[in-house]
Amino acid sequence: MPTTTRASVTMMMNLIQFPYSHFCEKARWALDYKGQSYARENLLPGLHLLRTKRLAPRGTVPILQHDQQVIQGSDAIIDYLDAHWPQHPLTPQDPDLARQADEWEQYAAREIGVPLRRWFYSQALGDRRRALMFLQVDATPLQRAVLQTAYPLLRLLMKKGMNINPATGEASRLRLEAALDRLDASLAGRAFLVGDQFSRADLTVCALLAPLVAIGKSEAELADALTPVLLAWRQTQSVRPCFDWVRGIYRDYRRK
């Protein structure tokens, strides 16, 4: 686990991210929950590799910079925050509960985060307007111009990089629905996934489901943002108990 000095903990942190990424939302939530101030450095997909490859072994975001430390990945960022700011812990103190939280965290990344991303893009990338609406969240004017110009190439690179095709998109939808079935069953009669208090398990699952639950979005906004196929599918899923649970966790624990 990365280490730091007493002097460095007072320095501003920098979160390198995609604003629209649900994995980056997980990192933002953890930082906000811990009450930490940080800058946000928003990158463009594809071009982000020019930045991330100089900092960390993998090309992925989020990446947190703090003093001389570089922490890559939302799991590692939570580990780092819990180690240096133990107030409001996200990792349960009990070893068995900590193990359960880790299992949920890994399961959610594998069976919710990745399949939701692939299913979404398998439908969205063919709709230039809607795809750019999503990718241009919080983009600067220059970034918007680059995305508009480079979209045909970006679309091909994203499909290749995430192994997106009709078959993998459909398989991802089925995996995601199976994960939602398990989540609904696990939450029956419970307020939290692990133990009796909010933990990184709840934060992870809710952050990764945030694009699907779409808290605060009106039906009109969803109809404008989602392709007809995605919109119709979301409507079939929105009656699940886990949707209300995600909304409640966001209301009670998403500190801004």
mmCIF file of C-alpha atoms in Angstrom:
data_model
loop_
_atom_site.group_PDB
_atom_site.id
_atom_site.type_symbol
_atom_site.label_atom_id
_atom_site.label_comp_id
_atom_site.label_asym_id
_atom_site.label_seq_id
_atom_site.Cartn_x
_atom_site.Cartn_y
_atom_site.Cartn_z
ATOM 1 C CA MET A 1 0.000 0.000 0.000
ATOM 2 C CA PRO A 2 1.360 3.478 -0.809
ATOM 3 C CA THR A 3 2.787 5.463 2.082
ATOM 4 C CA THR A 4 2.920 9.180 2.722
ATOM 5 C CA THR A 5 4.369 11.645 5.209
ATOM 6 C CA ARG A 6 2.588 13.844 7.738
ATOM 7 C CA ALA A 7 3.432 16.952 5.695
ATOM 8 C CA SER A 8 2.065 15.556 2.445
ATOM 9 C CA VAL A 9 -1.412 14.782 3.716
ATOM 10 C CA THR A 10 -2.253 18.490 3.698
ATOM 11 C CA MET A 11 -1.485 18.896 -0.017
ATOM 12 C CA MET A 12 -4.249 18.991 -2.599
ATOM 13 C CA MET A 13 -4.981 15.684 -4.270
ATOM 14 C CA ASN A 14 -5.562 15.338 -8.005
ATOM 15 C CA LEU A 15 -8.040 12.819 -9.394
ATOM 16 C CA ILE A 16 -7.407 11.874 -13.013
ATOM 17 C CA GLN A 17 -10.654 10.602 -14.442
ATOM 18 C CA PHE A 18 -13.370 10.291 -17.030
ATOM 19 C CA PRO A 19 -16.250 12.378 -15.596
ATOM 20 C CA TYR A 20 -18.864 9.925 -16.912
ATOM 21 C CA SER A 21 -17.161 6.753 -15.666
ATOM 22 C CA HIS A 22 -18.944 4.827 -12.927
ATOM 23 C CA PHE A 23 -15.593 3.536 -11.647
ATOM 24 C CA CYS A 24 -14.460 7.154 -11.326
ATOM 25 C CA GLU A 25 -17.695 8.005 -9.524
ATOM 26 C CA LYS A 26 -16.699 5.336 -7.007
ATOM 27 C CA ALA A 27 -13.403 7.151 -6.386
ATOM 28 C CA ARG A 28 -15.100 10.572 -6.184
ATOM 29 C CA TRP A 29 -17.619 9.229 -3.690
ATOM 30 C CA ALA A 30 -14.863 7.805 -1.475
ATOM 31 C CA LEU A 31 -12.954 11.099 -1.523
ATOM 32 C CA ASP A 32 -16.077 13.108 -0.751
ATOM 33 C CA TYR A 33 -17.141 10.696 1.995
ATOM 34 C CA LYS A 34 -13.758 11.174 3.639
ATOM 35 C CA GLY A 35 -14.140 14.936 3.392
ATOM 36 C CA GLN A 36 -11.043 15.376 1.241
ATOM 37 C CA SER A 37 -10.487 18.298 -1.110
ATOM 38 C CA TYR A 38 -9.202 17.357 -4.534
ATOM 39 C CA ALA A 39 -8.851 18.653 -8.063
ATOM 40 C CA ARG A 40 -10.387 16.821 -11.001
ATOM 41 C CA GLU A 41 -8.376 16.311 -14.165
ATOM 42 C CA ASN A 42 -10.733 15.199 -16.921
ATOM 43 C CA LEU A 43 -9.278 13.236 -19.811
ATOM 44 C CA LEU A 44 -10.559 12.234 -23.230
ATOM 45 C CA PRO A 45 -10.940 8.521 -24.050
ATOM 46 C CA GLY A 46 -8.120 7.270 -26.224
ATOM 47 C CA LEU A 47 -5.957 10.330 -25.697
ATOM 48 C CA HIS A 48 -5.977 9.582 -21.971
ATOM 49 C CA LEU A 49 -3.229 7.017 -22.550
ATOM 50 C CA LEU A 50 -0.746 9.804 -23.272
ATOM 51 C CA ARG A 51 -1.215 10.876 -19.647
ATOM 52 C CA THR A 52 -1.940 7.684 -17.748
ATOM 53 C CA LYS A 53 0.826 5.549 -19.247
ATOM 54 C CA ARG A 54 3.406 8.009 -17.913
ATOM 55 C CA LEU A 55 2.067 7.664 -14.394
ATOM 56 C CA ALA A 56 1.006 4.080 -13.772
ATOM 57 C CA PRO A 57 1.422 0.516 -15.072
ATOM 58 C CA ARG A 58 -2.022 0.376 -16.693
ATOM 59 C CA GLY A 59 -3.774 2.871 -18.905
ATOM 60 C CA THR A 60 -6.944 2.926 -16.836
ATOM 61 C CA VAL A 61 -8.542 5.603 -14.682
ATOM 62 C CA PRO A 62 -9.191 6.659 -11.977
ATOM 63 C CA ILE A 63 -5.722 7.644 -10.819
ATOM 64 C CA LEU A 64 -5.186 9.624 -7.627
ATOM 65 C CA GLN A 65 -2.062 11.754 -7.232
ATOM 66 C CA HIS A 66 -1.110 12.847 -3.752
ATOM 67 C CA ASP A 67 2.284 14.380 -3.156
ATOM 68 C CA GLN A 68 4.664 11.799 -4.641
ATOM 69 C CA GLN A 69 2.151 8.966 -4.537
ATOM 70 C CA VAL A 70 0.258 7.610 -7.551
ATOM 71 C CA ILE A 71 -2.662 5.343 -6.705
ATOM 72 C CA GLN A 72 -4.391 3.629 -9.626
ATOM 73 C CA GLY A 73 -7.827 2.050 -9.428
ATOM 74 C CA SER A 74 -10.858 2.774 -7.288
ATOM 75 C CA ASP A 75 -10.208 -0.174 -4.932
ATOM 76 C CA ALA A 76 -6.668 1.031 -4.220
ATOM 77 C CA ILE A 77 -7.883 4.588 -3.738
ATOM 78 C CA ILE A 78 -10.278 3.443 -1.012
ATOM 79 C CA ASP A 79 -7.451 1.451 0.619
ATOM 80 C CA TYR A 80 -5.284 4.576 0.565
ATOM 81 C CA LEU A 81 -7.976 6.808 2.027
ATOM 82 C CA ASP A 82 -8.830 4.355 4.793
ATOM 83 C CA ALA A 83 -5.153 4.000 5.705
ATOM 84 C CA HIS A 84 -4.510 7.737 5.973
ATOM 85 C CA TRP A 85 -7.918 9.050 7.031
ATOM 86 C CA PRO A 86 -9.409 6.321 9.227
ATOM 87 C CA GLN A 87 -12.340 8.492 10.282
ATOM 88 C CA HIS A 88 -15.567 7.257 8.697
ATOM 89 C CA PRO A 89 -13.970 3.933 7.675
ATOM 90 C CA LEU A 90 -15.182 2.310 4.482
ATOM 91 C CA THR A 91 -13.491 -1.024 5.197
ATOM 92 C CA PRO A 92 -15.148 -2.944 8.063
ATOM 93 C CA GLN A 93 -12.925 -3.476 11.090
ATOM 94 C CA ASP A 94 -14.051 -7.070 11.579
ATOM 95 C CA PRO A 95 -11.880 -9.341 9.370
ATOM 96 C CA ASP A 96 -14.792 -11.509 8.260
ATOM 97 C CA LEU A 97 -16.878 -8.489 7.307
ATOM 98 C CA ALA A 98 -13.871 -6.969 5.540
ATOM 99 C CA ARG A 99 -13.538 -10.169 3.509
ATOM 100 C CA GLN A 100 -17.230 -10.064 2.609
ATOM 101 C CA ALA A 101 -16.937 -6.420 1.571
ATOM 102 C CA ASP A 102 -13.966 -7.261 -0.647
ATOM 103 C CA GLU A 103 -15.907 -10.102 -2.252
ATOM 104 C CA TRP A 104 -18.802 -7.775 -3.059
ATOM 105 C CA GLU A 105 -16.409 -5.162 -4.386
ATOM 106 C CA GLN A 106 -14.748 -7.605 -6.754
ATOM 107 C CA TYR A 107 -18.066 -9.166 -7.764
ATOM 108 C CA ALA A 108 -19.601 -5.769 -8.503
ATOM 109 C CA ALA A 109 -16.688 -4.720 -10.693
ATOM 110 C CA ARG A 110 -16.769 -7.983 -12.624
ATOM 111 C CA GLU A 111 -20.504 -8.591 -12.883
ATOM 112 C CA ILE A 112 -21.983 -5.082 -12.760
ATOM 113 C CA GLY A 113 -19.377 -2.489 -13.709
ATOM 114 C CA VAL A 114 -17.879 -4.155 -16.776
ATOM 115 C CA PRO A 115 -21.107 -5.699 -18.179
ATOM 116 C CA LEU A 116 -23.075 -2.468 -17.736
ATOM 117 C CA ARG A 117 -20.382 -0.526 -19.562
ATOM 118 C CA ARG A 118 -20.207 -2.998 -22.432
ATOM 119 C CA TRP A 119 -24.002 -3.334 -22.753
ATOM 120 C CA PHE A 120 -24.421 0.448 -22.734
ATOM 121 C CA TYR A 121 -21.770 1.105 -25.343
ATOM 122 C CA SER A 122 -22.916 -1.772 -27.542
ATOM 123 C CA GLN A 123 -26.140 0.184 -27.977
ATOM 124 C CA ALA A 124 -24.932 3.772 -27.665
ATOM 125 C CA LEU A 125 -21.878 3.946 -29.910
ATOM 126 C CA GLY A 126 -23.999 3.574 -33.029
ATOM 127 C CA ASP A 127 -25.923 6.728 -32.095
ATOM 128 C CA ARG A 128 -23.430 9.555 -32.534
ATOM 129 C CA ARG A 129 -25.543 12.267 -30.901
ATOM 130 C CA ARG A 130 -26.347 10.286 -27.788
ATOM 131 C CA ALA A 131 -22.846 8.854 -27.467
ATOM 132 C CA LEU A 132 -21.289 12.306 -27.652
ATOM 133 C CA MET A 133 -23.827 13.667 -25.172
ATOM 134 C CA PHE A 134 -22.490 11.093 -22.707
ATOM 135 C CA LEU A 135 -18.790 11.400 -23.542
ATOM 136 C CA GLN A 136 -18.831 15.210 -23.450
ATOM 137 C CA VAL A 137 -19.933 15.521 -19.820
ATOM 138 C CA ASP A 138 -17.851 18.294 -18.211
ATOM 139 C CA ALA A 139 -15.658 18.563 -21.327
ATOM 140 C CA THR A 140 -13.923 21.822 -22.203
ATOM 141 C CA PRO A 141 -14.725 23.497 -25.542
ATOM 142 C CA LEU A 142 -11.463 22.156 -26.958
ATOM 143 C CA GLN A 143 -12.226 18.631 -25.746
ATOM 144 C CA ARG A 144 -15.693 18.836 -27.287
ATOM 145 C CA ALA A 145 -14.195 19.853 -30.622
ATOM 146 C CA VAL A 146 -11.721 16.964 -30.491
ATOM 147 C CA LEU A 147 -14.478 14.472 -29.654
ATOM 148 C CA GLN A 148 -16.670 15.748 -32.477
ATOM 149 C CA THR A 149 -13.857 15.470 -35.008
ATOM 150 C CA ALA A 150 -12.366 12.192 -33.818
ATOM 151 C CA TYR A 151 -15.594 10.336 -33.022
ATOM 152 C CA PRO A 152 -15.501 7.867 -35.959
ATOM 153 C CA LEU A 153 -12.012 6.727 -34.966
ATOM 154 C CA LEU A 154 -12.819 6.828 -31.254
ATOM 155 C CA ARG A 155 -15.868 4.639 -31.833
ATOM 156 C CA LEU A 156 -13.731 1.985 -33.522
ATOM 157 C CA LEU A 157 -11.082 2.134 -30.790
ATOM 158 C CA MET A 158 -13.661 1.836 -28.018
ATOM 159 C CA LYS A 159 -15.343 -1.128 -29.666
ATOM 160 C CA LYS A 160 -12.002 -2.879 -30.068
ATOM 161 C CA GLY A 161 -10.702 -1.958 -26.618
ATOM 162 C CA MET A 162 -13.843 -3.151 -24.816
ATOM 163 C CA ASN A 163 -14.517 -6.101 -27.128
ATOM 164 C CA ILE A 164 -17.901 -4.749 -28.142
ATOM 165 C CA ASN A 165 -20.022 -6.553 -30.703
ATOM 166 C CA PRO A 166 -23.645 -7.732 -30.773
ATOM 167 C CA ALA A 167 -22.806 -11.059 -29.125
ATOM 168 C CA THR A 168 -20.736 -9.609 -26.272
ATOM 169 C CA GLY A 169 -23.286 -6.858 -25.742
ATOM 170 C CA GLU A 170 -26.111 -9.352 -25.325
ATOM 171 C CA ALA A 171 -24.001 -11.590 -23.085
ATOM 172 C CA SER A 172 -23.210 -8.566 -20.922
ATOM 173 C CA ARG A 173 -26.889 -7.721 -20.579
ATOM 174 C CA LEU A 174 -27.619 -11.228 -19.336
ATOM 175 C CA ARG A 175 -24.707 -11.133 -16.870
ATOM 176 C CA LEU A 176 -25.889 -7.792 -15.555
ATOM 177 C CA GLU A 177 -29.447 -9.027 -15.054
ATOM 178 C CA ALA A 178 -28.136 -12.073 -13.178
ATOM 179 C CA ALA A 179 -26.114 -9.768 -10.923
ATOM 180 C CA LEU A 180 -29.183 -7.626 -10.263
ATOM 181 C CA ASP A 181 -31.101 -10.787 -9.339
ATOM 182 C CA ARG A 182 -28.418 -11.665 -6.803
ATOM 183 C CA LEU A 183 -28.362 -8.123 -5.455
ATOM 184 C CA ASP A 184 -32.127 -8.056 -4.955
ATOM 185 C CA ALA A 185 -31.998 -11.391 -3.127
ATOM 186 C CA SER A 186 -29.070 -10.304 -0.944
ATOM 187 C CA LEU A 187 -30.796 -7.080 0.094
ATOM 188 C CA ALA A 188 -34.042 -8.719 1.212
ATOM 189 C CA GLY A 189 -34.637 -7.469 4.750
ATOM 190 C CA ARG A 190 -31.281 -5.680 4.880
ATOM 191 C CA ALA A 191 -30.165 -2.061 4.830
ATOM 192 C CA PHE A 192 -26.543 -2.843 3.904
ATOM 193 C CA LEU A 193 -24.754 -5.575 1.996
ATOM 194 C CA VAL A 194 -22.246 -6.320 4.766
ATOM 195 C CA GLY A 195 -22.897 -6.064 8.486
ATOM 196 C CA ASP A 196 -25.070 -3.300 9.891
ATOM 197 C CA GLN A 197 -23.351 -0.183 8.586
ATOM 198 C CA PHE A 198 -22.400 1.502 5.319
ATOM 199 C CA SER A 199 -19.199 0.147 3.790
ATOM 200 C CA ARG A 200 -17.174 0.057 0.612
ATOM 201 C CA ALA A 201 -19.404 -2.791 -0.565
ATOM 202 C CA ASP A 202 -22.463 -0.524 -0.634
ATOM 203 C CA LEU A 203 -20.500 2.385 -2.082
ATOM 204 C CA THR A 204 -19.096 0.232 -4.876
ATOM 205 C CA VAL A 205 -22.361 -1.356 -5.930
ATOM 206 C CA CYS A 206 -24.258 1.936 -5.831
ATOM 207 C CA ALA A 207 -21.594 3.883 -7.721
ATOM 208 C CA LEU A 208 -21.403 1.242 -10.440
ATOM 209 C CA LEU A 209 -25.192 1.198 -10.775
ATOM 210 C CA ALA A 210 -25.508 4.992 -10.786
ATOM 211 C CA PRO A 211 -25.685 5.323 -14.603
ATOM 212 C CA LEU A 212 -28.498 2.766 -14.704
ATOM 213 C CA VAL A 213 -30.518 4.096 -11.772
ATOM 214 C CA ALA A 214 -29.964 7.648 -13.097
ATOM 215 C CA ILE A 215 -30.765 9.473 -9.857
ATOM 216 C CA GLY A 216 -32.323 12.866 -10.465
ATOM 217 C CA LYS A 217 -32.963 12.291 -14.167
ATOM 218 C CA SER A 218 -36.468 12.898 -15.470
ATOM 219 C CA GLU A 219 -38.187 10.561 -17.915
ATOM 220 C CA ALA A 220 -37.782 13.202 -20.602
ATOM 221 C CA GLU A 221 -34.047 13.459 -19.932
ATOM 222 C CA LEU A 222 -33.665 9.687 -20.052
ATOM 223 C CA ALA A 223 -35.613 9.473 -23.311
ATOM 224 C CA ASP A 224 -33.285 12.045 -24.832
ATOM 225 C CA ALA A 225 -30.095 10.435 -23.518
ATOM 226 C CA LEU A 226 -30.769 6.714 -24.061
ATOM 227 C CA THR A 227 -31.341 4.829 -27.272
ATOM 228 C CA PRO A 228 -34.833 3.307 -27.579
ATOM 229 C CA VAL A 229 -33.455 -0.162 -26.844
ATOM 230 C CA LEU A 230 -31.642 0.992 -23.703
ATOM 231 C CA LEU A 231 -34.598 3.048 -22.547
ATOM 232 C CA ALA A 232 -37.053 0.164 -22.930
ATOM 233 C CA TRP A 233 -34.694 -2.247 -21.175
ATOM 234 C CA ARG A 234 -34.096 0.171 -18.296
ATOM 235 C CA GLN A 235 -37.844 0.500 -17.792
ATOM 236 C CA THR A 236 -38.114 -3.270 -17.332
ATOM 237 C CA GLN A 237 -35.376 -3.175 -14.686
ATOM 238 C CA SER A 238 -36.385 -0.011 -12.819
ATOM 239 C CA VAL A 239 -39.039 -1.825 -10.758
ATOM 240 C CA ARG A 240 -36.365 -3.862 -8.982
ATOM 241 C CA PRO A 241 -35.970 -3.323 -5.217
ATOM 242 C CA CYS A 242 -32.285 -2.536 -5.692
ATOM 243 C CA PHE A 243 -33.166 0.671 -7.576
ATOM 244 C CA ASP A 244 -34.843 2.120 -4.484
ATOM 245 C CA TRP A 245 -31.969 0.868 -2.331
ATOM 246 C CA VAL A 246 -29.410 2.674 -4.524
ATOM 247 C CA ARG A 247 -31.446 5.882 -4.314
ATOM 248 C CA GLY A 248 -31.610 5.592 -0.529
ATOM 249 C CA ILE A 249 -27.878 4.976 -0.146
ATOM 250 C CA TYR A 250 -27.121 7.964 -2.364
ATOM 251 C CA ARG A 251 -29.498 10.144 -0.345
ATOM 252 C CA ASP A 252 -28.024 9.131 3.005
ATOM 253 C CA TYR A 253 -24.297 8.604 2.293
ATOM 254 C CA ARG A 254 -23.252 10.465 -0.854
ATOM 255 C CA ARG A 255 -21.488 13.420 0.735
ATOM 256 C CA LYS A 256 -20.613 16.170 -1.737
#
